Amino acid sequence: MPDYPRLNAAKSRRSRWLTGLAALLAIFQASAAWRALSVTDEMRALVSLPVALEFAAGAAWALLWTLAALGLWQGRARARFYAAYAGVGFAFYSLGRLAIFAQADYDRQRLPFLAIIIFALSIILMIYINRSSKVHATESMEHGRKSKN
């Protein structure tokens, strides 16, 4: 018979780690939205990203990460999958934002490296999502079966 308490403890630790990461990303994005509101007129002339767009994107990502953190905290079904999908989306959003609005040569030169890293991490996350959904489906079927005795 499998040791379910140990399996549940490992899932709990993993969920706490993901919850903390989602909460930190929510705070980071909320601070980005706040920073967009507090930009002075002199700084607006120097920034290539429109302030309204920066605020809207920061607020949207803060809301999404807050919802992901709450779902993970409450132990909702499939919350880890939604958080992983949000991570992939956020990675591509960040790469696209850098590709469109980067003006410095340093930023332009590191784009290919960042693209490779983001694609590799996205593939790893997608494999995790696919594997976890298969494991979850198998575990659900095993727990739903009645013993033959």
PDB file of C-alpha atoms in Angstrom:
ATOM      1  CA  MET A   1       0.000   0.000   0.000  1.00  0.00           C
ATOM      2  CA  PRO A   2       1.440   3.404  -0.929  1.00  0.00           C
ATOM      3  CA  ASP A   3       2.387   5.923   1.716  1.00  0.00           C
ATOM      4  CA  TYR A   4      -0.170   8.678   1.051  1.00  0.00           C
ATOM      5  CA  PRO A   5       0.709  10.969   3.999  1.00  0.00           C
ATOM      6  CA  ARG A   6       4.283  11.307   2.734  1.00  0.00           C
ATOM      7  CA  LEU A   7       3.004  12.025  -0.789  1.00  0.00           C
ATOM      8  CA  ASN A   8       0.592  14.645   0.546  1.00  0.00           C
ATOM      9  CA  ALA A   9       3.365  16.269   2.638  1.00  0.00           C
ATOM     10  CA  ALA A  10       5.549  16.630  -0.465  1.00  0.00           C
ATOM     11  CA  LYS A  11       2.656  18.171  -2.383  1.00  0.00           C
ATOM     12  CA  SER A  12       1.998  20.527   0.538  1.00  0.00           C
ATOM     13  CA  ARG A  13       5.623  21.731   0.591  1.00  0.00           C
ATOM     14  CA  ARG A  14       5.568  22.230  -3.166  1.00  0.00           C
ATOM     15  CA  SER A  15       2.296  24.169  -2.949  1.00  0.00           C
ATOM     16  CA  ARG A  16       3.679  26.418  -0.206  1.00  0.00           C
ATOM     17  CA  TRP A  17       6.715  27.172  -2.342  1.00  0.00           C
ATOM     18  CA  LEU A  18       4.536  27.966  -5.356  1.00  0.00           C
ATOM     19  CA  THR A  19       2.184  30.034  -3.202  1.00  0.00           C
ATOM     20  CA  GLY A  20       5.097  32.108  -1.934  1.00  0.00           C
ATOM     21  CA  LEU A  21       6.443  32.600  -5.443  1.00  0.00           C
ATOM     22  CA  ALA A  22       3.017  33.650  -6.764  1.00  0.00           C
ATOM     23  CA  ALA A  23       2.569  36.048  -3.832  1.00  0.00           C
ATOM     24  CA  LEU A  24       5.986  37.598  -4.448  1.00  0.00           C
ATOM     25  CA  LEU A  25       5.195  38.048  -8.139  1.00  0.00           C
ATOM     26  CA  ALA A  26       1.871  39.655  -7.202  1.00  0.00           C
ATOM     27  CA  ILE A  27       3.652  42.098  -4.903  1.00  0.00           C
ATOM     28  CA  PHE A  28       6.304  42.803  -7.532  1.00  0.00           C
ATOM     29  CA  GLN A  29       3.686  43.532 -10.205  1.00  0.00           C
ATOM     30  CA  ALA A  30       1.584  45.654  -7.856  1.00  0.00           C
ATOM     31  CA  SER A  31       4.676  47.714  -7.091  1.00  0.00           C
ATOM     32  CA  ALA A  32       5.321  48.052 -10.844  1.00  0.00           C
ATOM     33  CA  ALA A  33       1.781  49.393 -11.296  1.00  0.00           C
ATOM     34  CA  TRP A  34       2.270  51.793  -8.373  1.00  0.00           C
ATOM     35  CA  ARG A  35       5.613  52.938  -9.786  1.00  0.00           C
ATOM     36  CA  ALA A  36       3.916  53.643 -13.128  1.00  0.00           C
ATOM     37  CA  LEU A  37       1.463  55.960 -11.360  1.00  0.00           C
ATOM     38  CA  SER A  38       4.213  57.840  -9.543  1.00  0.00           C
ATOM     39  CA  VAL A  39       6.426  58.594 -12.564  1.00  0.00           C
ATOM     40  CA  THR A  40       7.248  62.283 -12.859  1.00  0.00           C
ATOM     41  CA  ASP A  41       6.831  64.221 -16.094  1.00  0.00           C
ATOM     42  CA  GLU A  42      10.611  64.393 -16.590  1.00  0.00           C
ATOM     43  CA  MET A  43      10.898  60.616 -16.313  1.00  0.00           C
ATOM     44  CA  ARG A  44       7.991  60.019 -18.704  1.00  0.00           C
ATOM     45  CA  ALA A  45      10.025  61.613 -21.461  1.00  0.00           C
ATOM     46  CA  LEU A  46      12.868  59.145 -20.843  1.00  0.00           C
ATOM     47  CA  VAL A  47      10.803  55.961 -20.545  1.00  0.00           C
ATOM     48  CA  SER A  48       9.969  54.141 -23.786  1.00  0.00           C
ATOM     49  CA  LEU A  49       7.027  52.166 -22.354  1.00  0.00           C
ATOM     50  CA  PRO A  50       3.786  54.200 -22.165  1.00  0.00           C
ATOM     51  CA  VAL A  51       2.866  54.786 -18.532  1.00  0.00           C
ATOM     52  CA  ALA A  52      -0.784  53.786 -18.997  1.00  0.00           C
ATOM     53  CA  LEU A  53       0.271  50.495 -20.582  1.00  0.00           C
ATOM     54  CA  GLU A  54       2.787  49.836 -17.820  1.00  0.00           C
ATOM     55  CA  PHE A  55       0.118  50.470 -15.169  1.00  0.00           C
ATOM     56  CA  ALA A  56      -2.485  48.290 -16.904  1.00  0.00           C
ATOM     57  CA  ALA A  57      -0.048  45.420 -17.415  1.00  0.00           C
ATOM     58  CA  GLY A  58       1.254  45.627 -13.843  1.00  0.00           C
ATOM     59  CA  ALA A  59      -2.247  45.710 -12.389  1.00  0.00           C
ATOM     60  CA  ALA A  60      -3.428  42.810 -14.573  1.00  0.00           C
ATOM     61  CA  TRP A  61      -0.449  40.631 -13.688  1.00  0.00           C
ATOM     62  CA  ALA A  62      -0.768  41.558 -10.004  1.00  0.00           C
ATOM     63  CA  LEU A  63      -4.409  40.460 -10.063  1.00  0.00           C
ATOM     64  CA  LEU A  64      -3.580  37.239 -11.904  1.00  0.00           C
ATOM     65  CA  TRP A  65      -0.762  36.345  -9.502  1.00  0.00           C
ATOM     66  CA  THR A  66      -2.933  37.215  -6.507  1.00  0.00           C
ATOM     67  CA  LEU A  67      -5.640  34.866  -7.772  1.00  0.00           C
ATOM     68  CA  ALA A  68      -3.035  32.161  -8.395  1.00  0.00           C
ATOM     69  CA  ALA A  69      -1.602  32.585  -4.878  1.00  0.00           C
ATOM     70  CA  LEU A  70      -5.076  32.452  -3.322  1.00  0.00           C
ATOM     71  CA  GLY A  71      -5.960  29.338  -5.301  1.00  0.00           C
ATOM     72  CA  LEU A  72      -2.745  27.647  -4.204  1.00  0.00           C
ATOM     73  CA  TRP A  73      -3.206  28.761  -0.592  1.00  0.00           C
ATOM     74  CA  GLN A  74      -6.739  27.371  -0.494  1.00  0.00           C
ATOM     75  CA  GLY A  75      -5.631  24.128  -2.147  1.00  0.00           C
ATOM     76  CA  ARG A  76      -8.024  24.446  -5.041  1.00  0.00           C
ATOM     77  CA  ALA A  77      -8.063  21.805  -7.717  1.00  0.00           C
ATOM     78  CA  ARG A  78      -5.760  22.546 -10.648  1.00  0.00           C
ATOM     79  CA  ALA A  79      -4.350  25.692  -8.997  1.00  0.00           C
ATOM     80  CA  ARG A  80      -0.792  24.471  -9.655  1.00  0.00           C
ATOM     81  CA  PHE A  81      -1.592  24.086 -13.341  1.00  0.00           C
ATOM     82  CA  TYR A  82      -3.034  27.587 -13.584  1.00  0.00           C
ATOM     83  CA  ALA A  83       0.015  28.987 -11.763  1.00  0.00           C
ATOM     84  CA  ALA A  84       2.329  27.152 -14.168  1.00  0.00           C
ATOM     85  CA  TYR A  85       0.414  28.470 -17.184  1.00  0.00           C
ATOM     86  CA  ALA A  86       0.576  31.964 -15.673  1.00  0.00           C
ATOM     87  CA  GLY A  87       4.343  31.513 -15.289  1.00  0.00           C
ATOM     88  CA  VAL A  88       4.730  30.614 -18.944  1.00  0.00           C
ATOM     89  CA  GLY A  89       2.547  33.544 -19.992  1.00  0.00           C
ATOM     90  CA  PHE A  90       4.452  35.938 -17.754  1.00  0.00           C
ATOM     91  CA  ALA A  91       7.795  34.765 -19.138  1.00  0.00           C
ATOM     92  CA  PHE A  92       6.683  35.374 -22.721  1.00  0.00           C
ATOM     93  CA  TYR A  93       5.094  38.715 -21.753  1.00  0.00           C
ATOM     94  CA  SER A  94       8.374  39.816 -20.174  1.00  0.00           C
ATOM     95  CA  LEU A  95      10.367  38.710 -23.212  1.00  0.00           C
ATOM     96  CA  GLY A  96       7.974  40.466 -25.601  1.00  0.00           C
ATOM     97  CA  ARG A  97       8.008  43.624 -23.525  1.00  0.00           C
ATOM     98  CA  LEU A  98      11.792  43.651 -23.553  1.00  0.00           C
ATOM     99  CA  ALA A  99      11.921  42.955 -27.292  1.00  0.00           C
ATOM    100  CA  ILE A 100       9.513  45.777 -28.119  1.00  0.00           C
ATOM    101  CA  PHE A 101      10.597  48.472 -25.679  1.00  0.00           C
ATOM    102  CA  ALA A 102      14.314  47.814 -25.086  1.00  0.00           C
ATOM    103  CA  GLN A 103      16.463  50.695 -26.273  1.00  0.00           C
ATOM    104  CA  ALA A 104      19.879  49.972 -24.792  1.00  0.00           C
ATOM    105  CA  ASP A 105      22.386  47.944 -26.781  1.00  0.00           C
ATOM    106  CA  TYR A 106      22.967  45.722 -23.750  1.00  0.00           C
ATOM    107  CA  ASP A 107      19.286  44.799 -23.608  1.00  0.00           C
ATOM    108  CA  ARG A 108      19.142  44.143 -27.351  1.00  0.00           C
ATOM    109  CA  GLN A 109      22.231  41.929 -27.234  1.00  0.00           C
ATOM    110  CA  ARG A 110      20.909  39.713 -24.450  1.00  0.00           C
ATOM    111  CA  LEU A 111      17.534  39.077 -26.127  1.00  0.00           C
ATOM    112  CA  PRO A 112      18.608  35.845 -27.903  1.00  0.00           C
ATOM    113  CA  PHE A 113      20.000  34.414 -24.663  1.00  0.00           C
ATOM    114  CA  LEU A 114      16.851  35.329 -22.742  1.00  0.00           C
ATOM    115  CA  ALA A 115      14.670  33.853 -25.489  1.00  0.00           C
ATOM    116  CA  ILE A 116      16.515  30.526 -25.290  1.00  0.00           C
ATOM    117  CA  ILE A 117      16.236  30.454 -21.492  1.00  0.00           C
ATOM    118  CA  ILE A 118      12.527  31.326 -21.556  1.00  0.00           C
ATOM    119  CA  PHE A 119      11.754  28.704 -24.206  1.00  0.00           C
ATOM    120  CA  ALA A 120      13.666  26.059 -22.222  1.00  0.00           C
ATOM    121  CA  LEU A 121      11.914  26.937 -18.960  1.00  0.00           C
ATOM    122  CA  SER A 122       8.555  26.989 -20.720  1.00  0.00           C
ATOM    123  CA  ILE A 123       9.157  23.523 -22.119  1.00  0.00           C
ATOM    124  CA  ILE A 124      10.079  22.278 -18.643  1.00  0.00           C
ATOM    125  CA  LEU A 125       6.915  23.829 -17.183  1.00  0.00           C
ATOM    126  CA  MET A 126       4.763  22.326 -19.927  1.00  0.00           C
ATOM    127  CA  ILE A 127       6.278  18.885 -19.322  1.00  0.00           C
ATOM    128  CA  TYR A 128       5.547  19.343 -15.616  1.00  0.00           C
ATOM    129  CA  ILE A 129       1.962  20.337 -16.340  1.00  0.00           C
ATOM    130  CA  ASN A 130       1.441  17.401 -18.685  1.00  0.00           C
ATOM    131  CA  ARG A 131       3.079  14.900 -16.306  1.00  0.00           C
ATOM    132  CA  SER A 132       1.241  16.215 -13.258  1.00  0.00           C
ATOM    133  CA  SER A 133      -2.128  16.034 -14.993  1.00  0.00           C
ATOM    134  CA  LYS A 134      -1.481  12.389 -15.929  1.00  0.00           C
ATOM    135  CA  VAL A 135      -0.352  11.558 -12.382  1.00  0.00           C
ATOM    136  CA  HIS A 136      -3.374  13.355 -10.929  1.00  0.00           C
ATOM    137  CA  ALA A 137      -5.730  11.462 -13.232  1.00  0.00           C
ATOM    138  CA  THR A 138      -4.104   8.141 -12.291  1.00  0.00           C
ATOM    139  CA  GLU A 139      -4.268   8.923  -8.562  1.00  0.00           C
ATOM    140  CA  SER A 140      -7.927   9.922  -8.853  1.00  0.00           C
ATOM    141  CA  MET A 141      -8.747   6.648 -10.554  1.00  0.00           C
ATOM    142  CA  GLU A 142      -6.855   4.647  -7.912  1.00  0.00           C
ATOM    143  CA  HIS A 143      -8.598   6.379  -5.014  1.00  0.00           C
ATOM    144  CA  GLY A 144     -11.995   5.931  -6.604  1.00  0.00           C
ATOM    145  CA  ARG A 145     -11.664   2.142  -6.980  1.00  0.00           C
ATOM    146  CA  LYS A 146     -12.978  -0.225  -4.404  1.00  0.00           C
ATOM    147  CA  SER A 147     -10.835  -3.086  -3.142  1.00  0.00           C
ATOM    148  CA  LYS A 148     -11.491  -6.566  -4.542  1.00  0.00           C
ATOM    149  CA  ASN A 149     -11.662  -8.149  -1.067  1.00  0.00           C
TER     150      ASN A 149
END
